[in-house]
Amino acid sequence: MGQCCCKKRKDCQELTNVEQAIETVINQFHCYAVKGRKEYLTPNELKELVGQKLPHLGNCIGPLEEKIECVGDPSEARLEFGEYWDIMGDAAKGCQKK
Amino acid sequence: MGQCCCKKRKDCQELTNVEQAIETVINQFHCYAVKGRKEYLTPNELKELVGQKLPHLGNCIGPLEEKIECVGDPSEARLEFGEYWDIMGDAAKGCQKK
């Protein structure tokens, strides 16, 4: 897990650097969302992603437990893409302030 | 404008691909936020950014006017970083569904 995969585009659209960047962030979600079959991340998958992929920005996010607890019953905690994007936004905002 | 700039990190932290991607998205904001001195985008700056940097994903965002109008008085319309990040998220969600 985490070493995967990450589909490459099959078509030959030339993406801009910003589009490529967005695609990179999207792909990570899919790479780590194994249990959720690319639909959602479990708390452990999120922790793994942040630990491995955001070693410098992870501190800006704040306690991951809080983000995940918000979603509901802990045993069914899952992070959907929109929530994942918001967490990446927290990292980005923290990074901005540095 | 738009051809700029985009600070390079001076330190020698080795960022992961996800961190680099987040930084790319952040940098675009700063590049286009000329009038707002890197603090906010005007409606025209946002349109320029989306037109130039999201040619393939821009359609997923929906009408930009609506996003910007939400912010308040049109003559003072401004998009702060958090709102910009949300708009990029709309592009990402649209791209996911493709």
Tab-separated table of C-alpha atoms in Angstrom:
chain	number	residue	atom	x	y	z
A	1	MET	CA	0.000	0.000	0.000
A	2	GLY	CA	1.269	3.434	-0.742
A	3	GLN	CA	3.899	2.167	-3.095
A	4	CYS	CA	1.366	1.583	-5.753
A	5	CYS	CA	-0.174	2.062	-8.708
A	6	CYS	CA	-1.263	5.557	-9.605
A	7	LYS	CA	-2.853	5.388	-12.949
A	8	LYS	CA	-1.332	7.262	-15.784
A	9	ARG	CA	-3.587	9.048	-18.177
A	10	LYS	CA	-4.135	7.076	-21.290
A	11	ASP	CA	-5.195	9.956	-23.425
A	12	CYS	CA	-2.710	12.430	-24.705
A	13	GLN	CA	-4.080	15.641	-23.315
A	14	GLU	CA	-1.239	17.837	-22.270
A	15	LEU	CA	-2.062	18.846	-18.770
A	16	THR	CA	-0.730	22.064	-17.297
A	17	ASN	CA	1.446	21.963	-14.210
A	18	VAL	CA	-1.544	22.874	-12.053
A	19	GLU	CA	-3.669	20.144	-13.579
A	20	GLN	CA	-0.896	17.638	-13.061
A	21	ALA	CA	-0.605	18.773	-9.459
A	22	ILE	CA	-4.322	18.301	-8.877
A	23	GLU	CA	-4.122	14.892	-10.468
A	24	THR	CA	-1.240	13.929	-8.183
A	25	VAL	CA	-3.287	14.809	-5.113
A	26	ILE	CA	-6.256	12.863	-6.485
A	27	ASN	CA	-4.152	9.825	-7.296
A	28	GLN	CA	-2.803	9.591	-3.771
A	29	PHE	CA	-6.314	9.336	-2.461
A	30	HIS	CA	-7.023	6.437	-4.774
A	31	CYS	CA	-3.730	4.763	-3.985
A	32	TYR	CA	-4.368	4.687	-0.265
A	33	ALA	CA	-8.124	4.076	-0.372
A	34	VAL	CA	-7.705	0.344	-0.600
A	35	LYS	CA	-10.302	-0.850	1.863
A	36	GLY	CA	-12.790	1.673	0.564
A	37	ARG	CA	-12.145	0.642	-3.014
A	38	LYS	CA	-11.067	4.132	-4.008
A	39	GLU	CA	-14.260	5.603	-2.586
A	40	TYR	CA	-13.061	6.486	0.897
A	41	LEU	CA	-10.066	6.352	3.253
A	42	THR	CA	-10.155	4.650	6.616
A	43	PRO	CA	-8.532	6.471	9.552
A	44	ASN	CA	-5.468	4.229	9.302
A	45	GLU	CA	-5.138	4.801	5.586
A	46	LEU	CA	-5.335	8.552	6.112
A	47	LYS	CA	-2.661	8.380	8.795
A	48	GLU	CA	-0.457	6.329	6.526
A	49	LEU	CA	-0.924	8.747	3.641
A	50	VAL	CA	-0.154	11.795	5.756
A	51	GLY	CA	2.808	10.110	7.420
A	52	GLN	CA	4.358	8.957	4.170
A	53	LYS	CA	3.375	11.694	1.785
A	54	LEU	CA	3.211	14.826	3.919
A	55	PRO	CA	6.251	14.563	6.165
A	56	HIS	CA	6.865	18.318	6.011
A	57	LEU	CA	3.300	19.601	5.824
A	58	GLY	CA	1.552	17.105	8.068
A	59	ASN	CA	2.110	19.235	11.155
A	60	CYS	CA	-0.030	21.978	9.643
A	61	ILE	CA	-3.055	19.745	9.540
A	62	GLY	CA	-3.554	19.355	13.273
A	63	PRO	CA	-4.636	16.173	15.019
A	64	LEU	CA	-5.947	13.722	12.457
A	65	GLU	CA	-8.114	12.007	15.051
A	66	GLU	CA	-10.260	15.105	15.334
A	67	LYS	CA	-10.812	15.292	11.607
A	68	ILE	CA	-11.847	11.701	11.445
A	69	GLU	CA	-13.993	11.675	14.560
A	70	CYS	CA	-16.123	14.404	13.075
A	71	VAL	CA	-17.338	12.003	10.469
A	72	GLY	CA	-19.408	9.882	12.878
A	73	ASP	CA	-19.270	6.477	14.538
A	74	PRO	CA	-15.560	5.623	14.957
A	75	SER	CA	-15.997	2.029	13.874
A	76	GLU	CA	-17.389	3.231	10.590
A	77	ALA	CA	-15.152	6.247	10.242
A	78	ARG	CA	-14.413	6.970	6.647
A	79	LEU	CA	-13.089	9.922	4.769
A	80	GLU	CA	-14.554	10.715	1.426
A	81	PHE	CA	-12.769	12.606	-1.270
A	82	GLY	CA	-14.196	16.023	-0.426
A	83	GLU	CA	-13.076	15.679	3.177
A	84	TYR	CA	-9.658	14.522	2.069
A	85	TRP	CA	-9.371	17.573	-0.171
A	86	ASP	CA	-10.263	19.814	2.772
A	87	ILE	CA	-7.516	18.219	4.863
A	88	MET	CA	-5.005	18.824	2.082
A	89	GLY	CA	-6.259	22.414	2.132
A	90	ASP	CA	-5.417	22.651	5.806
A	91	ALA	CA	-1.897	21.514	4.975
A	92	ALA	CA	-1.743	24.103	2.204
A	93	LYS	CA	-2.947	26.905	4.449
A	94	GLY	CA	-0.435	25.937	7.096
A	95	CYS	CA	2.310	25.822	4.489
A	96	GLN	CA	1.343	29.285	3.268
A	97	LYS	CA	1.786	30.792	6.682
A	98	LYS	CA	5.302	29.451	7.078
B	1	MET	CA	0.740	38.124	-15.169
B	2	GLY	CA	0.529	34.385	-15.159
B	3	GLN	CA	3.913	33.992	-16.755
B	4	CYS	CA	5.602	34.768	-13.522
B	5	CYS	CA	7.485	34.180	-10.808
B	6	CYS	CA	6.594	31.301	-8.552
B	7	LYS	CA	9.063	31.222	-5.772
B	8	LYS	CA	11.331	28.269	-5.462
B	9	ARG	CA	12.031	26.920	-2.051
B	10	LYS	CA	15.298	28.137	-0.730
B	11	ASP	CA	15.733	25.436	1.808
B	12	CYS	CA	16.746	21.980	0.812
B	13	GLN	CA	13.913	19.971	2.230
B	14	GLU	CA	13.108	17.193	-0.140
B	15	LEU	CA	9.412	17.448	-0.684
B	16	THR	CA	7.365	14.425	-1.680
B	17	ASN	CA	5.422	14.463	-4.924
B	18	VAL	CA	2.225	15.289	-3.027
B	19	GLU	CA	3.879	18.151	-1.187
B	20	GLN	CA	5.268	19.486	-4.443
B	21	ALA	CA	1.808	19.245	-5.958
B	22	ILE	CA	0.265	21.187	-3.097
B	23	GLU	CA	2.992	23.774	-3.415
B	24	THR	CA	2.300	24.124	-7.133
B	25	VAL	CA	-1.360	24.851	-6.465
B	26	ILE	CA	-0.411	27.362	-3.766
B	27	ASN	CA	2.107	29.091	-5.985
B	28	GLN	CA	-0.421	29.677	-8.735
B	29	PHE	CA	-2.601	31.527	-6.305
B	30	HIS	CA	0.241	33.812	-5.402
B	31	CYS	CA	1.257	34.283	-9.002
B	32	TYR	CA	-2.147	35.504	-10.071
B	33	ALA	CA	-3.049	37.408	-6.911
B	34	VAL	CA	-1.324	40.543	-8.083
B	35	LYS	CA	-3.860	43.177	-7.159
B	36	GLY	CA	-4.487	41.532	-3.819
B	37	ARG	CA	-0.781	41.327	-3.104
B	38	LYS	CA	-0.870	37.562	-2.766
B	39	GLU	CA	-3.692	37.762	-0.246
B	40	TYR	CA	-6.655	37.390	-2.576
B	41	LEU	CA	-7.682	36.987	-6.221
B	42	THR	CA	-9.990	39.369	-8.008
B	43	PRO	CA	-12.695	37.854	-10.246
B	44	ASN	CA	-10.648	38.658	-13.330
B	45	GLU	CA	-7.530	37.118	-11.892
B	46	LEU	CA	-9.447	33.963	-11.034
B	47	LYS	CA	-10.847	33.783	-14.555
B	48	GLU	CA	-7.394	34.232	-15.982
B	49	LEU	CA	-5.942	31.541	-13.749
B	50	VAL	CA	-8.672	29.042	-14.585
B	51	GLY	CA	-8.522	29.851	-18.292
B	52	GLN	CA	-4.771	29.510	-18.527
B	53	LYS	CA	-4.025	26.834	-15.980
B	54	LEU	CA	-7.091	24.618	-15.983
B	55	PRO	CA	-7.971	24.272	-19.664
B	56	HIS	CA	-9.037	20.642	-19.210
B	57	LEU	CA	-10.505	20.772	-15.720
B	58	GLY	CA	-12.096	24.212	-15.774
B	59	ASN	CA	-15.385	22.849	-17.077
B	60	CYS	CA	-15.794	20.829	-13.907
B	61	ILE	CA	-15.872	23.933	-11.773
B	62	GLY	CA	-19.136	25.371	-13.035
B	63	PRO	CA	-19.809	29.054	-13.624
B	64	LEU	CA	-17.093	31.108	-11.983
B	65	GLU	CA	-19.412	34.092	-11.636
B	66	GLU	CA	-21.512	32.195	-9.133
B	67	LYS	CA	-18.523	31.312	-7.011
B	68	ILE	CA	-17.379	34.868	-6.918
B	69	GLU	CA	-20.759	36.456	-6.376
B	70	CYS	CA	-21.174	34.443	-3.229
B	71	VAL	CA	-18.407	36.425	-1.644
B	72	GLY	CA	-20.376	39.672	-1.397
B	73	ASP	CA	-20.522	43.070	-3.068
B	74	PRO	CA	-19.337	42.542	-6.674
B	75	SER	CA	-17.204	45.670	-6.701
B	76	GLU	CA	-15.268	44.309	-3.784
B	77	ALA	CA	-15.360	40.684	-4.824
B	78	ARG	CA	-12.267	38.888	-3.748
B	79	LEU	CA	-11.316	35.290	-3.375
B	80	GLU	CA	-9.189	34.299	-0.474
B	81	PHE	CA	-6.960	31.284	-0.417
B	82	GLY	CA	-9.430	28.961	1.303
B	83	GLU	CA	-12.076	29.741	-1.300
B	84	TYR	CA	-9.574	29.233	-4.091
B	85	TRP	CA	-8.656	25.850	-2.635
B	86	ASP	CA	-12.343	24.897	-2.580
B	87	ILE	CA	-12.677	25.802	-6.250
B	88	MET	CA	-9.672	23.654	-7.094
B	89	GLY	CA	-11.455	20.910	-5.139
B	90	ASP	CA	-14.463	21.288	-7.409
B	91	ALA	CA	-12.173	20.795	-10.377
B	92	ALA	CA	-10.673	17.733	-8.695
B	93	LYS	CA	-14.062	16.233	-7.926
B	94	GLY	CA	-15.170	16.796	-11.488
B	95	CYS	CA	-11.984	15.223	-12.776
B	96	GLN	CA	-12.536	12.197	-10.560
B	97	LYS	CA	-15.934	11.542	-12.036
B	98	LYS	CA	-14.636	11.498	-15.585
